[in-house]
mmCIF file of C-alpha atoms in Angstrom:
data_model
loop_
_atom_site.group_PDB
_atom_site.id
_atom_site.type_symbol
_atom_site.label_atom_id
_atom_site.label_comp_id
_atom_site.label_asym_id
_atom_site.label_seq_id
_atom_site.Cartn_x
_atom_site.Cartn_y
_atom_site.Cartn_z
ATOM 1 C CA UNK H 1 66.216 -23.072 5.287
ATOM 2 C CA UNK H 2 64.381 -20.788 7.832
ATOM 3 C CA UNK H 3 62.217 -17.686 6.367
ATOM 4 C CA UNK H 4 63.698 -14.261 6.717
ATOM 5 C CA UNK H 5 61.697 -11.482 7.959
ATOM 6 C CA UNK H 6 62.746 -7.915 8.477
ATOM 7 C CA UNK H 7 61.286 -6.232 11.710
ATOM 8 C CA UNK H 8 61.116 -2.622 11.366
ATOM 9 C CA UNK H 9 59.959 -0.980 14.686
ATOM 10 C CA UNK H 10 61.601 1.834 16.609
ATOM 11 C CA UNK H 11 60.146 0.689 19.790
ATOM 12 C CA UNK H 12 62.707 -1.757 21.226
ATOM 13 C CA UNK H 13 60.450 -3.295 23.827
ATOM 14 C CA UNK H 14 57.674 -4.329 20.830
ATOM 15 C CA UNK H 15 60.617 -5.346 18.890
ATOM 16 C CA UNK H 16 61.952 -7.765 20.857
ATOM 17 C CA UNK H 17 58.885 -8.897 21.860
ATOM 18 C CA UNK H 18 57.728 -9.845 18.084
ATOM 19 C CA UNK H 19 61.408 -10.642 17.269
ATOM 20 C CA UNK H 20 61.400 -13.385 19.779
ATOM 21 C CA UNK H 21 58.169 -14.941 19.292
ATOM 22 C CA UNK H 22 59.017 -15.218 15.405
ATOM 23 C CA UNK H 23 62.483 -17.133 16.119
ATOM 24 C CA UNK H 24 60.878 -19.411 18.245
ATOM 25 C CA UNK H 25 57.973 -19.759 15.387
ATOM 26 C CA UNK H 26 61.126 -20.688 13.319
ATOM 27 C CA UNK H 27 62.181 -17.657 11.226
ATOM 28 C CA UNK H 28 65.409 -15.587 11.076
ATOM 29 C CA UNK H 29 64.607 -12.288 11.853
ATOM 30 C CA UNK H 30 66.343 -8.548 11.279
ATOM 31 C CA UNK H 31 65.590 -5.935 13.366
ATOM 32 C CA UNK H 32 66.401 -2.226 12.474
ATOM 33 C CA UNK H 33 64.849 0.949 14.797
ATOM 34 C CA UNK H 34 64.599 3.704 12.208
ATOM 35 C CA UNK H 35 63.936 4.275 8.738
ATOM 36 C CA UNK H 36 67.554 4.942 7.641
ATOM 37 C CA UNK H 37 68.846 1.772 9.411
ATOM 38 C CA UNK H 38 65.779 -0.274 7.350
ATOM 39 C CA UNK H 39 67.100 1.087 4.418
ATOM 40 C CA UNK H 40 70.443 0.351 4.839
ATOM 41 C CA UNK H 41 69.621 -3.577 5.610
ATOM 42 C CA UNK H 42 67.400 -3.701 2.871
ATOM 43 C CA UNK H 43 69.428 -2.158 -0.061
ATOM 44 C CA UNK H 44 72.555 -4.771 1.540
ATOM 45 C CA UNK H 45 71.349 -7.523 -0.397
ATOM 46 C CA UNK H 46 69.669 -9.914 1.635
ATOM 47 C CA UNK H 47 66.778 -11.606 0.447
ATOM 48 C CA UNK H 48 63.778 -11.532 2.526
ATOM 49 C CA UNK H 49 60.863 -13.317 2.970
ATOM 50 C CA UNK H 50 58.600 -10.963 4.542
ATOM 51 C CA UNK H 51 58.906 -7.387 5.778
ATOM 52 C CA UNK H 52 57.132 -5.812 8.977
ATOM 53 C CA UNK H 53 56.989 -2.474 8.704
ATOM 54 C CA UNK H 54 56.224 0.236 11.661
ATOM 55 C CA UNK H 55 54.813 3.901 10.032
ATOM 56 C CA UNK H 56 55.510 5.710 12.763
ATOM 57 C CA UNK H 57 59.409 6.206 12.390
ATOM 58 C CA UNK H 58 62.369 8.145 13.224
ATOM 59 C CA UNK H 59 65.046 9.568 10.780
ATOM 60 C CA UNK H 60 62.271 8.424 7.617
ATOM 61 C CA UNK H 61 58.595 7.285 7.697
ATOM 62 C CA UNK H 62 56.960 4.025 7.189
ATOM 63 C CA UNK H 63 55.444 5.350 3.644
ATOM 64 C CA UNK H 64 59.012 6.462 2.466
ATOM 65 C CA UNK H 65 60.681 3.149 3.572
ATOM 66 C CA UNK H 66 57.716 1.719 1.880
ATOM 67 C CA UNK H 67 58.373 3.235 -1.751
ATOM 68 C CA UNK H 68 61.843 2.386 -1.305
ATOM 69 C CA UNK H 69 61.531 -1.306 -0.808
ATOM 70 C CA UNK H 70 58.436 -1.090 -3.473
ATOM 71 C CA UNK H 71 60.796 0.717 -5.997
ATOM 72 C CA UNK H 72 63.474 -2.969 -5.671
ATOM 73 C CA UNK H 73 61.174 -5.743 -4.394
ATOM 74 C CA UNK H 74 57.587 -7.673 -4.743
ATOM 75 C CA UNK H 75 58.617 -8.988 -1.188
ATOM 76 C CA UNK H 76 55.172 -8.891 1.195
ATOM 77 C CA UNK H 77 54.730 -5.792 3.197
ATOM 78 C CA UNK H 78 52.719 -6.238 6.637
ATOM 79 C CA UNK H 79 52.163 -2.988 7.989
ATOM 80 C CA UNK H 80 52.001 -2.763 12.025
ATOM 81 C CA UNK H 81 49.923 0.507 13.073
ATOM 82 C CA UNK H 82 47.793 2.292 15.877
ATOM 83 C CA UNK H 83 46.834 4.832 12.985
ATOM 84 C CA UNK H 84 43.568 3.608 10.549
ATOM 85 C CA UNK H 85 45.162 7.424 8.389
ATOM 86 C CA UNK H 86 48.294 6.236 8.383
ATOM 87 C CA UNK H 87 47.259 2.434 7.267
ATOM 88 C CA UNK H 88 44.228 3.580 4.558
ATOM 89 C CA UNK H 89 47.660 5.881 3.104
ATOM 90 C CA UNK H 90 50.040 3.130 3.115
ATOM 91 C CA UNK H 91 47.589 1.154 1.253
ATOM 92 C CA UNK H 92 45.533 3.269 -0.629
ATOM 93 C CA UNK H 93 47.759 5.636 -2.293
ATOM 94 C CA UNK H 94 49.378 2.955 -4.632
ATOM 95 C CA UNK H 95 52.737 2.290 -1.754
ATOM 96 C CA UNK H 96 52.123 -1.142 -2.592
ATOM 97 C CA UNK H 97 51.461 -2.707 1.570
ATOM 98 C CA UNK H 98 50.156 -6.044 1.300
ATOM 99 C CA UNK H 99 48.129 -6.505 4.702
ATOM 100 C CA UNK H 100 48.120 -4.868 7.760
ATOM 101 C CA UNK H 101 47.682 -5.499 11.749
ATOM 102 C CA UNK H 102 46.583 -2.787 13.958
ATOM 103 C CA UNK H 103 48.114 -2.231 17.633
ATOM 104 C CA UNK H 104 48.040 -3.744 19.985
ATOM 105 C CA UNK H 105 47.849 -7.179 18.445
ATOM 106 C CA UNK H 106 48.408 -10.661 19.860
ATOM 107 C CA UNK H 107 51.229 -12.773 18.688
ATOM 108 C CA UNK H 108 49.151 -15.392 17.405
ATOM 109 C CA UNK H 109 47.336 -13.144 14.914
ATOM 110 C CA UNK H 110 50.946 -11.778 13.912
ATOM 111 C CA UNK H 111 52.366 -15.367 13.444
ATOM 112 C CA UNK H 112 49.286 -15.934 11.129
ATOM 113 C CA UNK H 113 49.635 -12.723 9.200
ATOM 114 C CA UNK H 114 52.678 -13.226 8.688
ATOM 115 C CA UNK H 115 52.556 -17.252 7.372
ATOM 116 C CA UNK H 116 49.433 -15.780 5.580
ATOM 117 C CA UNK H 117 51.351 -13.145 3.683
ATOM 118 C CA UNK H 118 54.636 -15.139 2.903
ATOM 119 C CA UNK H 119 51.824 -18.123 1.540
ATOM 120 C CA UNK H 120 50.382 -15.690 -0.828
ATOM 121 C CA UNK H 121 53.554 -14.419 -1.987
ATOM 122 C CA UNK H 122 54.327 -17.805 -3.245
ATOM 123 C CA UNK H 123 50.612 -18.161 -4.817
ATOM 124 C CA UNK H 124 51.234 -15.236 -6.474
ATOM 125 C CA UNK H 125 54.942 -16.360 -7.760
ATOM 126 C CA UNK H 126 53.594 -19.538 -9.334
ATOM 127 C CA UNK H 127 50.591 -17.515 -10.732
ATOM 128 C CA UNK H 128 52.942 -15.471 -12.501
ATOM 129 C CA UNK H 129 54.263 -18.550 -14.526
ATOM 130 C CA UNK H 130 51.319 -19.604 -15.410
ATOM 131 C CA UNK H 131 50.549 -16.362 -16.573
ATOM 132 C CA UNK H 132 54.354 -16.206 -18.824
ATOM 133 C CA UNK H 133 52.789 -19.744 -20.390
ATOM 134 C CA UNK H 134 49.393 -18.928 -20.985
ATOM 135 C CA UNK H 135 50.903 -15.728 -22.561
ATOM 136 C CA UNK H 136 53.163 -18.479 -24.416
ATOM 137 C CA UNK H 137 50.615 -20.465 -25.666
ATOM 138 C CA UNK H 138 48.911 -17.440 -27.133
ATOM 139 C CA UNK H 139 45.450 -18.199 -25.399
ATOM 140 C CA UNK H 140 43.252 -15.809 -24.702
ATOM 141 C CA UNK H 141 40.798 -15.493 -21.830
ATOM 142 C CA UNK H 142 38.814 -11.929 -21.932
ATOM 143 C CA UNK H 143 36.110 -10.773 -20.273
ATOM 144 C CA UNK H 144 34.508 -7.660 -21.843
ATOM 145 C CA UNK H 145 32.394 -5.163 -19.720
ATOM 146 C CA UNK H 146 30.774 -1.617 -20.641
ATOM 147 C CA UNK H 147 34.291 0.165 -21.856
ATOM 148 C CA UNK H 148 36.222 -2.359 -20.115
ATOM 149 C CA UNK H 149 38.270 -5.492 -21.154
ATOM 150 C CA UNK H 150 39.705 -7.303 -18.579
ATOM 151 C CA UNK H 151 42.719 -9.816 -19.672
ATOM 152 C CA UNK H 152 42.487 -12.741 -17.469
ATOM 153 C CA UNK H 153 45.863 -14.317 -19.303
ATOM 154 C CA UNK H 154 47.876 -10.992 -19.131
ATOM 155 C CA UNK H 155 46.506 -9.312 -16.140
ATOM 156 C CA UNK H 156 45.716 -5.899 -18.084
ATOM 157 C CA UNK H 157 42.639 -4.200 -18.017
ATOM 158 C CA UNK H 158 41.363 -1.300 -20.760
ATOM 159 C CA UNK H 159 39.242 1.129 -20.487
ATOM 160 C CA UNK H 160 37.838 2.699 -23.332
ATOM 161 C CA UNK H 161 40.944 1.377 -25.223
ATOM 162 C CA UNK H 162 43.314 3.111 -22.739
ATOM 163 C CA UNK H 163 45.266 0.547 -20.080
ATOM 164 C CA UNK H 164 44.344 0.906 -16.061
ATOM 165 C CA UNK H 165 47.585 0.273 -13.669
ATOM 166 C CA UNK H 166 45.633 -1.857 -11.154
ATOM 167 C CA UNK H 167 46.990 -3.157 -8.156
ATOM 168 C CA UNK H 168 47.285 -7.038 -8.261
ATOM 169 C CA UNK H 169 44.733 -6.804 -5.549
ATOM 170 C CA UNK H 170 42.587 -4.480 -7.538
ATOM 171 C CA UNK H 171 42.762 -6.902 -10.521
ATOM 172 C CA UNK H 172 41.687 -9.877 -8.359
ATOM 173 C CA UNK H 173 39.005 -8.357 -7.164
ATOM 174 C CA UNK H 174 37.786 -6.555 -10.639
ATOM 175 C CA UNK H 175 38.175 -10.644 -11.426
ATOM 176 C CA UNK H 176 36.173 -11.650 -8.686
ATOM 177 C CA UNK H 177 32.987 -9.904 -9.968
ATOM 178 C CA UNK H 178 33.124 -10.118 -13.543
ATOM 179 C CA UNK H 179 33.340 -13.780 -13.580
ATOM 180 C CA UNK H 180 30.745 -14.356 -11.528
ATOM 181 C CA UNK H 181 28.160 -11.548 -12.776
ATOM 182 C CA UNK H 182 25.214 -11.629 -10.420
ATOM 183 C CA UNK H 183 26.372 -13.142 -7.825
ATOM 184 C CA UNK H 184 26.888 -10.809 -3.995
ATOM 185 C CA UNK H 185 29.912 -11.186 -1.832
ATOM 186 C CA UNK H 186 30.047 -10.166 1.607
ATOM 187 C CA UNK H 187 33.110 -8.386 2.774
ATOM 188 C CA UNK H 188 34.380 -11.741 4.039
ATOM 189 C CA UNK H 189 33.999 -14.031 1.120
ATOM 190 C CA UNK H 190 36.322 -11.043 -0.888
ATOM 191 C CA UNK H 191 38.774 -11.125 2.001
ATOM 192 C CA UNK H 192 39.066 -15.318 2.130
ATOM 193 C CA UNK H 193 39.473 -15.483 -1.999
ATOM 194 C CA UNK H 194 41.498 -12.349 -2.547
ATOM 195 C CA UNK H 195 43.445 -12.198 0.312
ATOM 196 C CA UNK H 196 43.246 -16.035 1.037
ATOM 197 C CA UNK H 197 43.415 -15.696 4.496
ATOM 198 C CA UNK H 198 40.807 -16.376 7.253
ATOM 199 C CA UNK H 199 38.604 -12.516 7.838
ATOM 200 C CA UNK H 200 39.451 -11.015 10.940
ATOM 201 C CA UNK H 201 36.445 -7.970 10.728
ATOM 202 C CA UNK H 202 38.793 -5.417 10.158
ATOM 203 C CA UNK H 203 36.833 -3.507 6.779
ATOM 204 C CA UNK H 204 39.573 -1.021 6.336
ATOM 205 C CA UNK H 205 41.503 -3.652 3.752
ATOM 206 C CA UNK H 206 38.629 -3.931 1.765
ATOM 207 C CA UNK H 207 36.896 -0.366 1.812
ATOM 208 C CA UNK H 208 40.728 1.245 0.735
ATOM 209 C CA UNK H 209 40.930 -1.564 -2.115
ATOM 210 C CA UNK H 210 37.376 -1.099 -3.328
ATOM 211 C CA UNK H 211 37.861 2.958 -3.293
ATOM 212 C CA UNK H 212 40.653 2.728 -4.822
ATOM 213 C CA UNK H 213 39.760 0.245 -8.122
ATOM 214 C CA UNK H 214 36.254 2.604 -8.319
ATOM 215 C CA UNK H 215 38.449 5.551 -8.869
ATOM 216 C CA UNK H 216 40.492 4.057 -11.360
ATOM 217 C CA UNK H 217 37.236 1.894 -13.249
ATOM 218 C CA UNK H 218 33.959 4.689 -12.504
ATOM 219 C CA UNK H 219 33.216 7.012 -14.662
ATOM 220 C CA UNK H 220 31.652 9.032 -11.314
ATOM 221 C CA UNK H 221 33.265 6.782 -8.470
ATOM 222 C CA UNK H 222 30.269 8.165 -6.248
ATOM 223 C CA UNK H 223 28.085 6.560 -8.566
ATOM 224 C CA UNK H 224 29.738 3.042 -9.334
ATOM 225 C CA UNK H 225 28.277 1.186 -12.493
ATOM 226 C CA UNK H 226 30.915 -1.665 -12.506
ATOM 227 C CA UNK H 227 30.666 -3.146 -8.832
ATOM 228 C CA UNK H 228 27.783 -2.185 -7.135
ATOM 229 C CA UNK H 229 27.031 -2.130 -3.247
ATOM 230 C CA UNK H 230 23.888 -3.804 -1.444
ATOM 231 C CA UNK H 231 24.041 -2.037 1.925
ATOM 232 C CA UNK H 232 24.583 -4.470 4.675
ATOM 233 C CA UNK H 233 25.074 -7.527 2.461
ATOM 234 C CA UNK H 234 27.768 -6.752 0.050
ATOM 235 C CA UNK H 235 28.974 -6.517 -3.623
ATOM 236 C CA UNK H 236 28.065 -7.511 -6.813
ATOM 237 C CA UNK H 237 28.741 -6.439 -10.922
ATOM 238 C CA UNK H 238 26.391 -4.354 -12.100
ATOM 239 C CA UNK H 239 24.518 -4.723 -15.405
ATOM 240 C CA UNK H 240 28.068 -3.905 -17.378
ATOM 241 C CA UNK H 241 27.907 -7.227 -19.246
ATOM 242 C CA UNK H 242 28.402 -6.843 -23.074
#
């Protein structure tokens, strides 16, 4: 059975463009031109695969079409923009995007986003029973930092005894570091095991994510204990170990 994607793009001639290189790449595709119309296919019932999502819209923006699918649905969000403010929003403000391609793009780097973010949707599906049986089982696999537990079994983290609402892509990177204290990764290496998908040089992915988990983990954000930065190589835990 073919993957579904919805296109959401109000500019017909990109539309059919990326519409017709996805069928022949073997998925059924959707189109709708405005926000309203998106809306209206999305809340109909069909289940989809993937969802590529213009910002600039008419009738309702990218960010409120955004929210609504993020209010019903886990399905993948790729956002397709010309605006880094727009993208660094949608991502940062807790809208819940999964990836994003800038304009213009080629269709080959679309087809892979796209089989990239669909992939990880099912990684994250089967992670999520594992998760219900560890939770099952009753294990427990904690990692305690200064004022900070981190549940590797429930995917919670505490700080100071009060629960943070990470992002799942907050959490795997808060992972990332504290189980490997001391060691640095480059913006890359975070990309390839968070995101699981090859590192295309964009930084914008990773610099929104990082803000955003240092606002929500720092004391002063400006002044991050928990995941340091070495300037031109990378990131590493700081000395939070208990």
């Amino acid at each position: 059975m073919p993957q579904r994607v919805l296109l959401i793009e109000d500019d017909e001639a990109i539309s059919e463009m990326v519409r017709s290189y996805l069928v022949k790449e073997g998925y059924e595709v959707e189109t709708a031109f405005d926000g309203e119309a998106a809306e209206k296919l999305f809340h109909r019932g069909a289940a989809y695969d993937l969802v590529l999502l213009d910002l600039m819209l008419p009738k309702r923006s990218g960010t409120d079409v955004l929210q609504t699918i993020r209010s019903a649905s886990l399905v993948p969000v790729l956002i397709m923009s010309a605006k880094d403010s727009d993208v660094d929003k949608a991502l940062g403000l807790g809208f819940g995007a999964d990836d994003y391609i800038t304009k213009p793009f080629s269709m080959i780097e679309l087809a892979a986003r796209v089989k990239a973010a669909i992939r990880r949707a099912g990684y994250a599906s089967a992670g999520s029973k594992e998760q219900e049986a560890a939770s099952a089982r009753g294990g427990a696999n904690v990692i305690s930092l200064r004022g900070l537990t981190v549940d590797l079994d429930n995917f919670s983290v505490l700080k100071n005894g009060e629960e943070v609402k990470l992002t799942a892509k907050e959490f795997h990177i808060l992972r990332l570091f504290a189980g490997s204290p001391g060691r640095v990764y480059t913006k890359a290496q975070i990309y390839s095991i968070v995101w699981e998908d090859e590192y295309y040089g964009d930084e914008n992915v990773i610099n929104v994510h990082m803000r955003r988990l240092r606002e929500k983990i720092e004391d002063d954000p400006s002044k991050p204990e928990f995941i340091k930065t070495l300037w031109g190589i990378g990131y590493k835990l700081g000395d939070v170990l208990e």
